[in-house]
PDB file of C-alpha atoms in Angstrom:
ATOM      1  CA  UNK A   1       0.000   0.000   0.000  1.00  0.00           C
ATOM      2  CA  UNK A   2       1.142   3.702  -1.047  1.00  0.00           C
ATOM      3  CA  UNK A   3      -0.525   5.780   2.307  1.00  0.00           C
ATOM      4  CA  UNK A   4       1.125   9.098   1.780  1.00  0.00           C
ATOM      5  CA  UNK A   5       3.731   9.707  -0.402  1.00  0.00           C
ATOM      6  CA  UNK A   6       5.726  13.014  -0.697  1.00  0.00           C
ATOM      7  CA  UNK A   7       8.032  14.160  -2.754  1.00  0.00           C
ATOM      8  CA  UNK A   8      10.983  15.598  -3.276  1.00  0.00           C
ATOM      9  CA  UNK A   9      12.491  13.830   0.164  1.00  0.00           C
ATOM     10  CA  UNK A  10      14.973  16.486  -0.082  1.00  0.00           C
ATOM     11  CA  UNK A  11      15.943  19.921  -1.437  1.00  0.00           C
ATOM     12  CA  UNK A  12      17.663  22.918  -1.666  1.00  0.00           C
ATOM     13  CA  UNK A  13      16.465  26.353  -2.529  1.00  0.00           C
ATOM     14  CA  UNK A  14      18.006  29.884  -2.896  1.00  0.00           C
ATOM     15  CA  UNK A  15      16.443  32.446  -0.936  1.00  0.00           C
ATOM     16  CA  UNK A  16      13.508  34.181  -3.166  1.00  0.00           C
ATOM     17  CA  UNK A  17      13.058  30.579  -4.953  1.00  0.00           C
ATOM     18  CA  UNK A  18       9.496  28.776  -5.189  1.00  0.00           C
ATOM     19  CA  UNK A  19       8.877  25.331  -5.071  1.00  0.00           C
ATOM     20  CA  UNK A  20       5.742  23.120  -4.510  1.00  0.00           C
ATOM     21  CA  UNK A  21       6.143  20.254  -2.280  1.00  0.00           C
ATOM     22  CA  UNK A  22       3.699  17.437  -3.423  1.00  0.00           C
ATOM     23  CA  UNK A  23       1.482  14.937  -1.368  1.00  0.00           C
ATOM     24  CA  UNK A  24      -0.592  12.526  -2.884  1.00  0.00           C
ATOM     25  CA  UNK A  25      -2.739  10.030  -0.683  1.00  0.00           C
ATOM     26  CA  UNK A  26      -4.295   6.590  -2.108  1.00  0.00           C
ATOM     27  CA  UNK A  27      -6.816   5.832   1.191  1.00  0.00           C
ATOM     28  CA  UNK A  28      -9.367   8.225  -0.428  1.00  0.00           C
ATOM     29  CA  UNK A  29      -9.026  10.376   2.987  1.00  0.00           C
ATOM     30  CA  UNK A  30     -11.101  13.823   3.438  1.00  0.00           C
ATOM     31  CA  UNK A  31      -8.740  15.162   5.662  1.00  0.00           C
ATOM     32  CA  UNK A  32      -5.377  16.474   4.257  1.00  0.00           C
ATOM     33  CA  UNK A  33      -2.862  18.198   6.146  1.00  0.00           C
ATOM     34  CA  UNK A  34       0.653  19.851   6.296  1.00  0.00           C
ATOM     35  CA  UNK A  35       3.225  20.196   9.239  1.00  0.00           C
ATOM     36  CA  UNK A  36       6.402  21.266   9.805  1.00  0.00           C
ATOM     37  CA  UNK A  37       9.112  20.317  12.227  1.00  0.00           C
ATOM     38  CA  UNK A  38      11.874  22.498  13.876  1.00  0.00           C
ATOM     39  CA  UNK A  39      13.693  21.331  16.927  1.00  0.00           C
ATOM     40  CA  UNK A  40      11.987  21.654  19.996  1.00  0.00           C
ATOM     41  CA  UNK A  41       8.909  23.068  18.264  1.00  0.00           C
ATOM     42  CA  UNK A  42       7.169  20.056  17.654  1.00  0.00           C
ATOM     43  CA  UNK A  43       4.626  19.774  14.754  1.00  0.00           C
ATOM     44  CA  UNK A  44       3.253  22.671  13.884  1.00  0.00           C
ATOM     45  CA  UNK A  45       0.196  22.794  10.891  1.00  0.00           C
ATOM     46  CA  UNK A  46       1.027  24.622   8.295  1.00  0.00           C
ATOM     47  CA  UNK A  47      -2.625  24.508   6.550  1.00  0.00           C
ATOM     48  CA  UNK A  48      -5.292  21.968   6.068  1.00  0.00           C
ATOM     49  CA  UNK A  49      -7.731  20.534   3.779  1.00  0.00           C
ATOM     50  CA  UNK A  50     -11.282  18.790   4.827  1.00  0.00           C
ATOM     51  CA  UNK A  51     -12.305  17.382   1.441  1.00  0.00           C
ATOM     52  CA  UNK A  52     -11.559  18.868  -2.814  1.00  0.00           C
ATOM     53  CA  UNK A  53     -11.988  22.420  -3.229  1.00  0.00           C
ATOM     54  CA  UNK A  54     -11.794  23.022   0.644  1.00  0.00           C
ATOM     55  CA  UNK A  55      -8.377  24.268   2.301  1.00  0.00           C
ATOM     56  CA  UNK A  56      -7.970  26.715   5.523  1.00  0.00           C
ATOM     57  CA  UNK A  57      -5.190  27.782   7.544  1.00  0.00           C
ATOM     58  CA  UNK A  58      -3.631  26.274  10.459  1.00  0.00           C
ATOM     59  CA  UNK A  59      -1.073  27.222  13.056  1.00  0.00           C
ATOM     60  CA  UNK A  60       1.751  28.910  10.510  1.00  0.00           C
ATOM     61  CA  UNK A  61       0.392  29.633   7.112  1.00  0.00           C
ATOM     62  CA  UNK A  62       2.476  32.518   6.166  1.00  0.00           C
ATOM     63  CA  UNK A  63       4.130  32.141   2.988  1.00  0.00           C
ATOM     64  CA  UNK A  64       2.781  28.865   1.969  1.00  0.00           C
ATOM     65  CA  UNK A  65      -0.104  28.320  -0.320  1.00  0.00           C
ATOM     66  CA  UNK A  66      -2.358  24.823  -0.876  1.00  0.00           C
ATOM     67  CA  UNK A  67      -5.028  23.815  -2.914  1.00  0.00           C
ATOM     68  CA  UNK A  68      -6.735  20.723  -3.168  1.00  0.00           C
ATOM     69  CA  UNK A  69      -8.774  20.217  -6.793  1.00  0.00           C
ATOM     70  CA  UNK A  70      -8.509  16.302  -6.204  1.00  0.00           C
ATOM     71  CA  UNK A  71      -9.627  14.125  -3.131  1.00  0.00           C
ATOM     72  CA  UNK A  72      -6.312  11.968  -3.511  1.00  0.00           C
ATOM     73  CA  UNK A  73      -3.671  15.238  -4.063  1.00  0.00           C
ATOM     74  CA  UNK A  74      -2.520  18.154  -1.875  1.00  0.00           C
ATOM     75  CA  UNK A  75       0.550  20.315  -3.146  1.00  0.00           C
ATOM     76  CA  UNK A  76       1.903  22.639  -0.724  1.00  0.00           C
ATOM     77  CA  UNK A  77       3.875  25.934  -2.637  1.00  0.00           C
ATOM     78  CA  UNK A  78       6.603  28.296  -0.914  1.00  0.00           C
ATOM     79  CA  UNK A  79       5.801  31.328  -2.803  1.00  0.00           C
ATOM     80  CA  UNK A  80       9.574  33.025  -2.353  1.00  0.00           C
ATOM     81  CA  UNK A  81      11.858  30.900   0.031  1.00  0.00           C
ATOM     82  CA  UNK A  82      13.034  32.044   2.760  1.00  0.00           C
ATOM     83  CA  UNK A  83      15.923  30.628   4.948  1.00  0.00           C
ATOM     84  CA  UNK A  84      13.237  30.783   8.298  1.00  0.00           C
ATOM     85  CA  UNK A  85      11.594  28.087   6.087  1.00  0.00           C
ATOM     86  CA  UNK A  86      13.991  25.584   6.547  1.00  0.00           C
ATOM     87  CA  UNK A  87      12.471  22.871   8.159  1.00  0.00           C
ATOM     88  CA  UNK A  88      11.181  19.010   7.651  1.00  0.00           C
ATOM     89  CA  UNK A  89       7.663  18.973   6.309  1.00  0.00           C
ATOM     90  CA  UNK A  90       5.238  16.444   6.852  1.00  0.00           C
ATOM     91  CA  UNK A  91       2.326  15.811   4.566  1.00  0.00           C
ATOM     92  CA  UNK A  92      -0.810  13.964   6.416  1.00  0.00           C
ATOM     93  CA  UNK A  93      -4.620  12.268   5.866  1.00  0.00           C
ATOM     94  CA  UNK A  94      -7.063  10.951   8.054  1.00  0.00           C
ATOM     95  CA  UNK A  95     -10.820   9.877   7.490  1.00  0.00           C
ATOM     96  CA  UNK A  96     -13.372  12.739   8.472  1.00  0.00           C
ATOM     97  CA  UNK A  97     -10.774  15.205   9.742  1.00  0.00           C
ATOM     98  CA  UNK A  98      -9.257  14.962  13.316  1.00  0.00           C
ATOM     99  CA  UNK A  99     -12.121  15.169  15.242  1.00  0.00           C
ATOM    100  CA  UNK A 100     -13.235  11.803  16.188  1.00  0.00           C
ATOM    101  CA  UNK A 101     -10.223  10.878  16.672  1.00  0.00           C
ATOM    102  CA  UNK A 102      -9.231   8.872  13.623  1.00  0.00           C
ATOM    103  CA  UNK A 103      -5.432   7.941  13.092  1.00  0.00           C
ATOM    104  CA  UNK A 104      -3.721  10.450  11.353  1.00  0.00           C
ATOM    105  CA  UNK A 105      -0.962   8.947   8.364  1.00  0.00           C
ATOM    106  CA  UNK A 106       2.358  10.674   7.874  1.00  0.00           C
ATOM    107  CA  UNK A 107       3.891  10.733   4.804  1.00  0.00           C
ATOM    108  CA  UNK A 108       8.058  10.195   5.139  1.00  0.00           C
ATOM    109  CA  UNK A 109       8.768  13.826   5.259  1.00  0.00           C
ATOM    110  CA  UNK A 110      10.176  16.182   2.737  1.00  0.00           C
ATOM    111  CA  UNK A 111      13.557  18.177   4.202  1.00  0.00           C
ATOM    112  CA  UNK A 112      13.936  21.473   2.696  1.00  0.00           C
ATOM    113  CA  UNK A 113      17.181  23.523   3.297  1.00  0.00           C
ATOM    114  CA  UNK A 114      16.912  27.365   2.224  1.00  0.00           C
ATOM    115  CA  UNK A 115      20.839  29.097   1.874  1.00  0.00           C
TER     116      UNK A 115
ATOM    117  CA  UNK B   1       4.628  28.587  23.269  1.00  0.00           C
ATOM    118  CA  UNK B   2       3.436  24.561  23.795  1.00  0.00           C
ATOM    119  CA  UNK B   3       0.593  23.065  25.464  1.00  0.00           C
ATOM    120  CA  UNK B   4       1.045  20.285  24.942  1.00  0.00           C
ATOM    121  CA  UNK B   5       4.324  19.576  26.941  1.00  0.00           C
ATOM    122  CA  UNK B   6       6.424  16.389  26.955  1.00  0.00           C
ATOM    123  CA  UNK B   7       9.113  15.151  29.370  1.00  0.00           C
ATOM    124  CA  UNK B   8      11.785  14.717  29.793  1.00  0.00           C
ATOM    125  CA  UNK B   9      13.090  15.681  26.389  1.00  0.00           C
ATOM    126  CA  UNK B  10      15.250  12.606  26.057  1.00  0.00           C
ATOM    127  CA  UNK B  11      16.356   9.675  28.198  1.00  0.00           C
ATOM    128  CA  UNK B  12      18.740   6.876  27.355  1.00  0.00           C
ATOM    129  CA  UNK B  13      17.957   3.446  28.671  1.00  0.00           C
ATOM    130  CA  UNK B  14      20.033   0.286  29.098  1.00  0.00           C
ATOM    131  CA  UNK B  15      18.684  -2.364  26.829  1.00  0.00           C
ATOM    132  CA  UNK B  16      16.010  -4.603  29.018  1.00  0.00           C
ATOM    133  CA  UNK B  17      15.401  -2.137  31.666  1.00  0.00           C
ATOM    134  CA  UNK B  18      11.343  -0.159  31.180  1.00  0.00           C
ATOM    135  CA  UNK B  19      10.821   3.525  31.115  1.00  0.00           C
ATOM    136  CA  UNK B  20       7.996   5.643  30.698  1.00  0.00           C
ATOM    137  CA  UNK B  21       7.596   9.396  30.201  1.00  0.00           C
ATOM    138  CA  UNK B  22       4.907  12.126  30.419  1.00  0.00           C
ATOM    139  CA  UNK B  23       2.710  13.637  27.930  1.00  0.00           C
ATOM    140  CA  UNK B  24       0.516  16.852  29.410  1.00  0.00           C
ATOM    141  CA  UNK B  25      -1.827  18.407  27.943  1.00  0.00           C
ATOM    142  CA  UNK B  26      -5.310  20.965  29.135  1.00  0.00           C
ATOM    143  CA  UNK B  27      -7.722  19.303  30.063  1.00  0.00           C
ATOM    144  CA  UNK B  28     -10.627  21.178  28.859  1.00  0.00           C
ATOM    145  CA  UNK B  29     -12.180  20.552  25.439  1.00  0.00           C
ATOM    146  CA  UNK B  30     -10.928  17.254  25.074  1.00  0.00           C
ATOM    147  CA  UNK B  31     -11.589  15.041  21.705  1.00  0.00           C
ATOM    148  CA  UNK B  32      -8.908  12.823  21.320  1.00  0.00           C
ATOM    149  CA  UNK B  33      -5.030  12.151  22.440  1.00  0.00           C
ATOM    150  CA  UNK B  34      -2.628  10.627  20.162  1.00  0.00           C
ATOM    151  CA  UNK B  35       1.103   8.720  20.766  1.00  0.00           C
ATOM    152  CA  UNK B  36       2.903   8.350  17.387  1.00  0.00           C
ATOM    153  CA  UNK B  37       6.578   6.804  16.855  1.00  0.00           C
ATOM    154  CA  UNK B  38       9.205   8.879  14.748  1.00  0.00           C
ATOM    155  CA  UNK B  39      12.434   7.560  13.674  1.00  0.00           C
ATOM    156  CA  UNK B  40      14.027  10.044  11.518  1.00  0.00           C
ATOM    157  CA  UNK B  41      14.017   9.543   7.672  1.00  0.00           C
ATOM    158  CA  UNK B  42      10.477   7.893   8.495  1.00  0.00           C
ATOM    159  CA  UNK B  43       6.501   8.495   8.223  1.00  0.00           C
ATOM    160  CA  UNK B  44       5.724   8.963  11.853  1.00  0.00           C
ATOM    161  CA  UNK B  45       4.138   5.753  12.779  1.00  0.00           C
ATOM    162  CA  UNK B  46       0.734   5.862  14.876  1.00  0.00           C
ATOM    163  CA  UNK B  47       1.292   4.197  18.142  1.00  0.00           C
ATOM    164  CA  UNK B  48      -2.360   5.112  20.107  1.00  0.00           C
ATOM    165  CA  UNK B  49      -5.377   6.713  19.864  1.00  0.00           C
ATOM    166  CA  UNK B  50      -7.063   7.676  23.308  1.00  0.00           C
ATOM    167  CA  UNK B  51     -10.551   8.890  23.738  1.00  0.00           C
ATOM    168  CA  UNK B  52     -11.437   8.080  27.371  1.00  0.00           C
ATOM    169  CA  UNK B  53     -10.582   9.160  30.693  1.00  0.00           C
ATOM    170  CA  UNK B  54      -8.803   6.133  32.159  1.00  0.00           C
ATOM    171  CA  UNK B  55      -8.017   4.618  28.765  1.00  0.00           C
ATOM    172  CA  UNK B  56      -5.280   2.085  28.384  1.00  0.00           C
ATOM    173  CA  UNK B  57      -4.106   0.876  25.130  1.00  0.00           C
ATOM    174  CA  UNK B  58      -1.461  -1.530  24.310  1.00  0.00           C
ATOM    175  CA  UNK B  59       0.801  -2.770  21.952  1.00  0.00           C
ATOM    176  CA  UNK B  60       3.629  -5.250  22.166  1.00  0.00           C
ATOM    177  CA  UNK B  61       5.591  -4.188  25.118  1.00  0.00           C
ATOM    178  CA  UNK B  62       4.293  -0.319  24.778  1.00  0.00           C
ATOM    179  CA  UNK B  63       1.256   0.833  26.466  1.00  0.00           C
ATOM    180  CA  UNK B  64      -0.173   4.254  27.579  1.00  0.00           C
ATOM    181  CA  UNK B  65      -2.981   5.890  30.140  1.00  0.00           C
ATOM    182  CA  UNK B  66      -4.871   8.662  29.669  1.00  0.00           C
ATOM    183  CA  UNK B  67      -6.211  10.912  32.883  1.00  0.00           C
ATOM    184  CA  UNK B  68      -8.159  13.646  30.842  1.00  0.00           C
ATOM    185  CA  UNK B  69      -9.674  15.440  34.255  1.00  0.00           C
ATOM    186  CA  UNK B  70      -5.417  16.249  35.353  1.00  0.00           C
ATOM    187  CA  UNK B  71      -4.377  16.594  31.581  1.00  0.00           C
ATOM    188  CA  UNK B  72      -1.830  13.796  30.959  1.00  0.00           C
ATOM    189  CA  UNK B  73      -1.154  10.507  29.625  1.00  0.00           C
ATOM    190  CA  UNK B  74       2.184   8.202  30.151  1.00  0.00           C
ATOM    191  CA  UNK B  75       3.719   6.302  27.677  1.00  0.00           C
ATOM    192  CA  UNK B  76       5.768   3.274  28.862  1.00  0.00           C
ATOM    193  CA  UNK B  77       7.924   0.881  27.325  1.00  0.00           C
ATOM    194  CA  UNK B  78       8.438  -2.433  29.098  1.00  0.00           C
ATOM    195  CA  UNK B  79      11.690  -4.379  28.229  1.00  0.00           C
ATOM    196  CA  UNK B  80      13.368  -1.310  26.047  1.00  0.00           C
ATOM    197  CA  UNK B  81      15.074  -3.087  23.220  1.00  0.00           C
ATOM    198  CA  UNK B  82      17.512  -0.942  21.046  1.00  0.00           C
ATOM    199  CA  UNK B  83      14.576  -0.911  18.259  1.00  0.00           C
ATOM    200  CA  UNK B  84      12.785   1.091  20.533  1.00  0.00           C
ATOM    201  CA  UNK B  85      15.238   4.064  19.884  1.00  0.00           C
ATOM    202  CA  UNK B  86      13.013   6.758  18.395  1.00  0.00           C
ATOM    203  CA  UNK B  87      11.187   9.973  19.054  1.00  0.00           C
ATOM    204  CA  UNK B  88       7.967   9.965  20.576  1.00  0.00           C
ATOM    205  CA  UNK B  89       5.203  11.970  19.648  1.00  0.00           C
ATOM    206  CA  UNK B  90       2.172  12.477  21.450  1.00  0.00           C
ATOM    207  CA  UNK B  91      -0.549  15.403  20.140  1.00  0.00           C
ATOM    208  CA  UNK B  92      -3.720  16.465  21.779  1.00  0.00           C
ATOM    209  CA  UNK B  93      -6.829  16.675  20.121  1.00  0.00           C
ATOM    210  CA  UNK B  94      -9.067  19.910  20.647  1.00  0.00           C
ATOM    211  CA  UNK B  95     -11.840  21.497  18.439  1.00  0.00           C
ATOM    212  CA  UNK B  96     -10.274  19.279  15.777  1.00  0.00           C
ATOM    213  CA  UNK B  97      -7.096  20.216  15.630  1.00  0.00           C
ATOM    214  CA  UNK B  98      -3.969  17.996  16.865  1.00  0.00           C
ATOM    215  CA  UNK B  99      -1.217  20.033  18.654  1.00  0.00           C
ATOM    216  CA  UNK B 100       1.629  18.197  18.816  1.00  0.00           C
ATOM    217  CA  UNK B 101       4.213  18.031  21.531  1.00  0.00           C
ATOM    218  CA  UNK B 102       7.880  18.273  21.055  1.00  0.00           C
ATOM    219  CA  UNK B 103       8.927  14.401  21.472  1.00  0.00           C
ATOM    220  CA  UNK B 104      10.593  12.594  24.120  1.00  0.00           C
ATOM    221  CA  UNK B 105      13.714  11.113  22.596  1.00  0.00           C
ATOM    222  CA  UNK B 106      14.802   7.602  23.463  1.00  0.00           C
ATOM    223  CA  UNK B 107      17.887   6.150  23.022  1.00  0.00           C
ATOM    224  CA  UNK B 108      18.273   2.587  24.217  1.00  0.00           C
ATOM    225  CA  UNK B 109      21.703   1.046  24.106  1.00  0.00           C
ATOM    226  CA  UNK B 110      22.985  -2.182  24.355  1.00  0.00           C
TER     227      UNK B 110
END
């Protein structure tokens, strides 16, 4: 089975580049997420998606845009890269959001280096 | 700044002896609280999900509690084996949204 899969696993961008990170999902989940991780910051949502043609912000949305035309995809896009954007970035799904309590899939996590 | 708070940060552990460590979290508006495993390089891999005040789940020699009316659940690992080296994750479930805590580290050696 896929789960999540996200690509690039890794890359490096110049300061004032854009890039889109992609997540695709084959458990035909509602719920689509992104996090990101930073030492001793935990995971921190980046924005969120509750079914195609629905996304909304979460905890640190600046510079980042989503969309989400298909149930299965959910590309996240650094608009102009900065080096405070260097971080490991976690794509997610889960059935029927978060709020029952369903188990939430990772993807393998995408690290991102901005010089 | 976290509310969801995890300690201790890390803690090494001779192979075969058990730990456990402490995930807190508020205790008001309460849906859902979540352990997941991280090894680095990998998908963090969902350990629990706890719904219930006095929950206990287990799996394999891992198990947690949940006290939702004091805000915390423990996480313990029975045994420690050097596979059990990873980061764990728990994240609290309010209004639908998980906040995550920062990880206990665990490094088991042999």
């Amino acid at each position: 089975n896929a789960g999540v899969t996200q690509t690039p696993k890794f890359q490096v961008l110049k300061t004032g580049q854009s890039m889109t990170l992609q997540c695709a999902q084959d458990m035909n989940h509602e719920y689509m997420s992104w996090y990101r991780q930073d030492p001793g910051m935990g995971l921190r949502l980046i924005h969120y998606s509750v079914g195609a043609g629905i996304t909304d912000q979460g905890e640190v949305p600046n510079g980042y845009n989503v969309s989400r035309s298909t149930t299965e995809d959910f590309p996240l896009r650094l608009l102009s890269a900065a080096p405070s954007q260097t971080s490991v970035y976690f794509c997610a799904s889960s059935l029927m959001g978060q709020v029952s309590g369903n188990t939430i899939y990772f993807g393998e996590g995408s690290w991102l280096t901005v010089v | 700044i976290l509310n969801v708070e995890q300690s201790p940060q890390s803690l090494h552990v001779q192979e075969g002896d058990s730990t456990n460590f402490t995930c807190s979290f508020p205790s008001s508006n309460f849906y859902a609280l979540h352990w997941y495993r991280w090894e680095t390089a990998k998908s963090p891999e969902a350990l629990f999900v706890m719904t219930l005040n006095g929950d206990e789940k287990k799996k394999g020699r891992i198990s947690a509690t949940l006290n939702t009316k004091e805000g915390y659940s423990y996480l313990y690992i029975k045994g420690s084996q050097p596979e059990d080296s990873a980061t764990y994750l728990c994240a609290f479930n309010s209004w639908g949204k998980l906040q995550f805590g920062a990880g206990t580290q665990v490094v088991v050696t042999p």
